[in-house]
Tab-separated table of C-alpha atoms in Angstrom:
chain	number	residue	atom	x	y	z
Q	1	UNK	CA	95.041	149.243	133.038
Q	2	UNK	CA	92.081	146.866	133.291
Q	3	UNK	CA	88.532	147.590	132.181
Q	4	UNK	CA	87.258	148.730	135.619
Q	5	UNK	CA	90.191	151.170	136.000
Q	6	UNK	CA	89.545	152.530	132.515
Q	7	UNK	CA	85.859	153.042	133.284
Q	8	UNK	CA	86.639	154.834	136.526
Q	9	UNK	CA	89.185	157.055	134.770
Q	10	UNK	CA	86.658	157.941	132.068
Q	11	UNK	CA	84.010	158.721	134.695
Q	12	UNK	CA	86.514	160.875	136.634
Q	13	UNK	CA	87.455	162.841	133.531
Q	14	UNK	CA	83.743	163.458	132.806
Q	15	UNK	CA	83.034	164.620	136.333
Q	16	UNK	CA	81.697	168.103	137.115
Q	17	UNK	CA	85.106	169.101	138.546
Q	18	UNK	CA	86.752	168.640	135.135
Q	19	UNK	CA	87.537	172.050	133.547
Q	20	UNK	CA	88.099	170.565	130.045
Q	21	UNK	CA	86.035	172.699	127.616
Q	22	UNK	CA	85.487	169.609	125.461
Q	23	UNK	CA	83.533	167.855	128.180
Q	24	UNK	CA	79.802	167.855	127.339
Q	25	UNK	CA	77.397	169.433	129.775
Q	26	UNK	CA	75.332	166.232	129.704
Q	27	UNK	CA	78.352	164.200	130.875
Q	28	UNK	CA	78.821	166.614	133.747
Q	29	UNK	CA	75.184	166.356	134.716
Q	30	UNK	CA	75.246	162.536	134.599
Q	31	UNK	CA	78.454	162.394	136.673
Q	32	UNK	CA	76.870	164.719	139.221
Q	33	UNK	CA	73.748	162.553	139.390
Q	34	UNK	CA	75.858	159.391	139.848
Q	35	UNK	CA	77.854	161.043	142.659
Q	36	UNK	CA	74.689	162.225	144.405
Q	37	UNK	CA	73.070	158.791	144.123
Q	38	UNK	CA	76.124	157.017	145.458
Q	39	UNK	CA	76.159	159.268	148.477
Q	40	UNK	CA	72.463	158.724	148.933
Q	41	UNK	CA	72.837	154.935	148.864
Q	42	UNK	CA	75.585	155.181	151.465
Q	43	UNK	CA	73.427	157.433	153.618
Q	44	UNK	CA	70.691	154.813	153.454
Q	45	UNK	CA	72.813	152.409	155.510
Q	46	UNK	CA	72.280	154.070	158.908
Q	47	UNK	CA	68.595	154.576	158.123
Q	48	UNK	CA	68.287	150.877	157.212
Q	49	UNK	CA	70.009	149.939	160.469
Q	50	UNK	CA	67.590	152.186	162.389
Q	51	UNK	CA	64.629	150.575	160.588
Q	52	UNK	CA	65.924	147.148	161.417
Q	53	UNK	CA	66.396	148.110	165.065
Q	54	UNK	CA	62.870	149.501	165.255
Q	55	UNK	CA	61.511	146.343	163.643
Q	56	UNK	CA	63.385	144.130	166.158
Q	57	UNK	CA	62.099	146.213	169.081
Q	58	UNK	CA	58.493	145.987	167.822
Q	59	UNK	CA	58.679	142.235	167.239
Q	60	UNK	CA	60.272	141.677	170.625
Q	61	UNK	CA	57.580	143.683	172.373
Q	62	UNK	CA	54.861	141.765	170.480
Q	63	UNK	CA	56.395	138.407	171.423
Q	64	UNK	CA	56.766	139.464	175.073
Q	65	UNK	CA	53.125	140.603	175.240
Q	66	UNK	CA	52.000	137.395	173.527
Q	67	UNK	CA	53.820	135.235	176.034
Q	68	UNK	CA	52.268	137.210	178.878
Q	69	UNK	CA	48.689	137.048	177.589
Q	70	UNK	CA	48.690	133.658	175.825
Q	71	UNK	CA	49.115	130.189	177.211
Q	72	UNK	CA	50.081	126.707	176.022
Q	73	UNK	CA	47.530	123.875	176.069
Q	74	UNK	CA	47.375	120.368	174.737
Q	75	UNK	CA	45.360	119.621	171.600
Q	76	UNK	CA	44.435	116.335	169.940
Q	77	UNK	CA	44.803	116.105	166.167
Q	78	UNK	CA	41.596	114.915	164.503
Q	79	UNK	CA	43.163	114.114	161.137
Q	80	UNK	CA	46.564	113.619	159.518
Q	81	UNK	CA	48.316	116.901	158.719
Q	82	UNK	CA	48.141	118.340	155.236
Q	83	UNK	CA	50.089	121.246	153.667
Q	84	UNK	CA	48.176	124.544	153.442
Q	85	UNK	CA	47.472	124.201	149.706
Q	86	UNK	CA	48.117	120.569	148.840
Q	87	UNK	CA	46.932	117.009	149.180
Q	88	UNK	CA	50.128	115.317	150.222
Q	89	UNK	CA	51.484	115.837	153.786
Q	90	UNK	CA	54.817	117.476	153.198
Q	91	UNK	CA	56.691	120.416	154.664
Q	92	UNK	CA	58.045	122.992	152.326
Q	93	UNK	CA	58.256	126.687	151.435
Q	94	UNK	CA	54.439	126.990	151.471
Q	95	UNK	CA	54.502	126.772	155.258
Q	96	UNK	CA	54.011	124.186	158.013
Q	97	UNK	CA	51.476	121.405	157.638
Q	98	UNK	CA	48.128	121.948	159.331
Q	99	UNK	CA	45.482	119.650	160.767
Q	100	UNK	CA	42.085	120.038	162.531
Q	101	UNK	CA	42.479	119.635	166.283
Q	102	UNK	CA	40.417	119.711	169.463
Q	103	UNK	CA	41.335	121.366	172.746
Q	104	UNK	CA	39.779	122.654	175.938
Q	105	UNK	CA	40.430	125.888	177.897
Q	106	UNK	CA	38.744	126.521	181.224
Q	107	UNK	CA	36.047	123.987	180.450
Q	108	UNK	CA	35.273	125.436	177.035
Q	109	UNK	CA	35.760	123.135	174.041
Q	110	UNK	CA	37.510	124.474	170.883
Q	111	UNK	CA	38.118	123.058	167.427
Q	112	UNK	CA	40.256	124.482	164.640
Q	113	UNK	CA	43.191	124.032	162.302
Q	114	UNK	CA	46.630	124.169	163.947
Q	115	UNK	CA	50.191	124.028	162.682
Q	116	UNK	CA	51.824	120.668	163.123
Q	117	UNK	CA	55.302	119.255	163.175
Q	118	UNK	CA	57.091	116.614	161.099
Q	119	UNK	CA	55.728	113.179	161.764
Q	120	UNK	CA	52.537	114.301	163.574
Q	121	UNK	CA	49.517	112.056	162.929
Q	122	UNK	CA	45.814	111.887	163.751
Q	123	UNK	CA	45.131	111.155	167.412
Q	124	UNK	CA	48.440	112.581	168.523
Q	125	UNK	CA	48.575	115.191	171.283
Q	126	UNK	CA	50.392	118.416	170.429
Q	127	UNK	CA	51.088	121.637	172.337
Q	128	UNK	CA	49.588	124.809	170.928
Q	129	UNK	CA	49.346	128.467	171.953
Q	130	UNK	CA	45.922	130.044	172.657
Q	131	UNK	CA	44.814	133.554	173.666
Q	132	UNK	CA	42.812	134.477	176.734
Q	133	UNK	CA	39.615	133.344	174.981
Q	134	UNK	CA	41.052	129.985	174.057
Q	135	UNK	CA	41.430	130.782	170.335
Q	136	UNK	CA	44.399	129.247	168.528
Q	137	UNK	CA	47.415	131.539	168.082
Q	138	UNK	CA	50.690	131.083	166.266
Q	139	UNK	CA	53.720	130.405	168.430
Q	140	UNK	CA	55.342	133.690	169.573
Q	141	UNK	CA	58.635	134.426	167.840
Q	142	UNK	CA	61.917	133.670	169.523
Q	143	UNK	CA	64.716	136.227	169.802
Q	144	UNK	CA	66.550	134.551	166.934
Q	145	UNK	CA	63.459	134.745	164.685
Q	146	UNK	CA	62.971	138.395	165.587
Q	147	UNK	CA	66.610	139.125	164.820
Q	148	UNK	CA	66.381	137.398	161.461
Q	149	UNK	CA	63.202	139.294	160.472
Q	150	UNK	CA	64.799	142.569	161.556
Q	151	UNK	CA	67.886	141.939	159.372
Q	152	UNK	CA	65.654	141.021	156.449
Q	153	UNK	CA	63.613	144.220	156.994
Q	154	UNK	CA	66.777	146.358	157.069
Q	155	UNK	CA	68.130	144.778	153.899
Q	156	UNK	CA	64.754	145.171	152.160
Q	157	UNK	CA	64.703	148.877	153.165
Q	158	UNK	CA	68.213	149.465	151.799
Q	159	UNK	CA	67.613	147.328	148.660
Q	160	UNK	CA	64.422	149.257	147.877
Q	161	UNK	CA	66.196	152.589	148.097
Q	162	UNK	CA	69.050	151.258	145.988
Q	163	UNK	CA	66.709	149.944	143.327
Q	164	UNK	CA	64.818	153.221	143.155
Q	165	UNK	CA	68.166	155.075	142.732
Q	166	UNK	CA	69.178	152.661	139.995
Q	167	UNK	CA	65.913	153.177	138.105
Q	168	UNK	CA	66.327	156.961	138.397
Q	169	UNK	CA	69.908	156.716	137.150
Q	170	UNK	CA	68.863	154.639	134.174
Q	171	UNK	CA	66.181	157.222	133.375
Q	172	UNK	CA	68.674	160.112	133.631
Q	173	UNK	CA	71.153	158.289	131.427
Q	174	UNK	CA	68.484	157.564	128.831
Q	175	UNK	CA	67.406	161.208	128.723
Q	176	UNK	CA	71.011	162.430	128.434
Q	177	UNK	CA	71.737	159.884	125.686
Q	178	UNK	CA	68.681	161.088	123.701
Q	179	UNK	CA	69.851	164.655	124.187
Q	180	UNK	CA	73.326	163.807	122.860
Q	181	UNK	CA	71.865	162.015	119.840
Q	182	UNK	CA	69.605	164.935	119.034
Q	183	UNK	CA	72.594	167.293	119.434
Q	184	UNK	CA	74.689	165.207	117.058
Q	185	UNK	CA	71.840	165.140	114.579
Q	186	UNK	CA	71.614	168.930	114.625
Q	187	UNK	CA	75.381	169.290	114.213
Q	188	UNK	CA	75.445	166.945	111.221
Q	189	UNK	CA	72.506	168.749	109.676
Q	190	UNK	CA	74.285	172.081	110.109
Q	191	UNK	CA	77.146	170.677	108.076
Q	192	UNK	CA	74.779	169.475	105.372
Q	193	UNK	CA	75.887	165.922	105.932
Q	194	UNK	CA	74.039	162.740	106.814
Q	195	UNK	CA	74.969	161.287	110.201
Q	196	UNK	CA	78.065	159.160	109.883
Q	197	UNK	CA	79.155	160.629	106.592
Q	198	UNK	CA	82.849	161.697	106.233
Q	199	UNK	CA	83.282	165.413	106.674
Q	200	UNK	CA	85.000	167.055	103.657
C-alpha cells in the first residue's frame, strides 16, 4: 500500500461514519469538515462556469456596442513609441508601447497617446479606434480575447473559492490539534505524569 492509499485509509477510518469507540470526536469533526468542503469545491464548478459564461456575454456585448459606436481613423505618430513605464522602446508584460499621435475626426483635430505595434516609428501612419467625439479608444476585444478572459474569470472564481476553503480547513485543523493537545495534557496530569513519561 503506497502513502496516498494509507492516508486515504486513515481518513476513511476517522470518518464520521466510523462506529469505533476509540475514534476521537475531533477526528470525526475534521473528517466531516473535509467532506463538506470537498463537496463545496465540486459544487463551485457549475457556478464558475456560469460566471465565465456571464463574463463572456458581457464582454461580447461591450465589444459589439463599441464596434457600432466607434470608428477607425488614421493617426500620425509624433514620436517614437515608448513602453508605458520605461525609457527603451520594448514590448513586454507591462503592456504595448505608446506614442503621442495626431488625428482628425469630422474636421476636429485631436492629439493624444495611442498604443502602437512592433516596429512603429515617428511619422508613421497607424489605424486607431475613436469614439463618437473623436477621443482615442482601445481596440474592441475579439471573440478569442473575450473567450480567454471569460475562462480566466471562471478559473479565478473557482480558485478563490478553493483557497478560502483551504484556509478554513487549515484553521479547523489547527483548532482541533490544539484541542487534542490540551486533552492529552489533561489526561497526563490526571495520571500525575509529565507528558511523554512512561506510565507505571
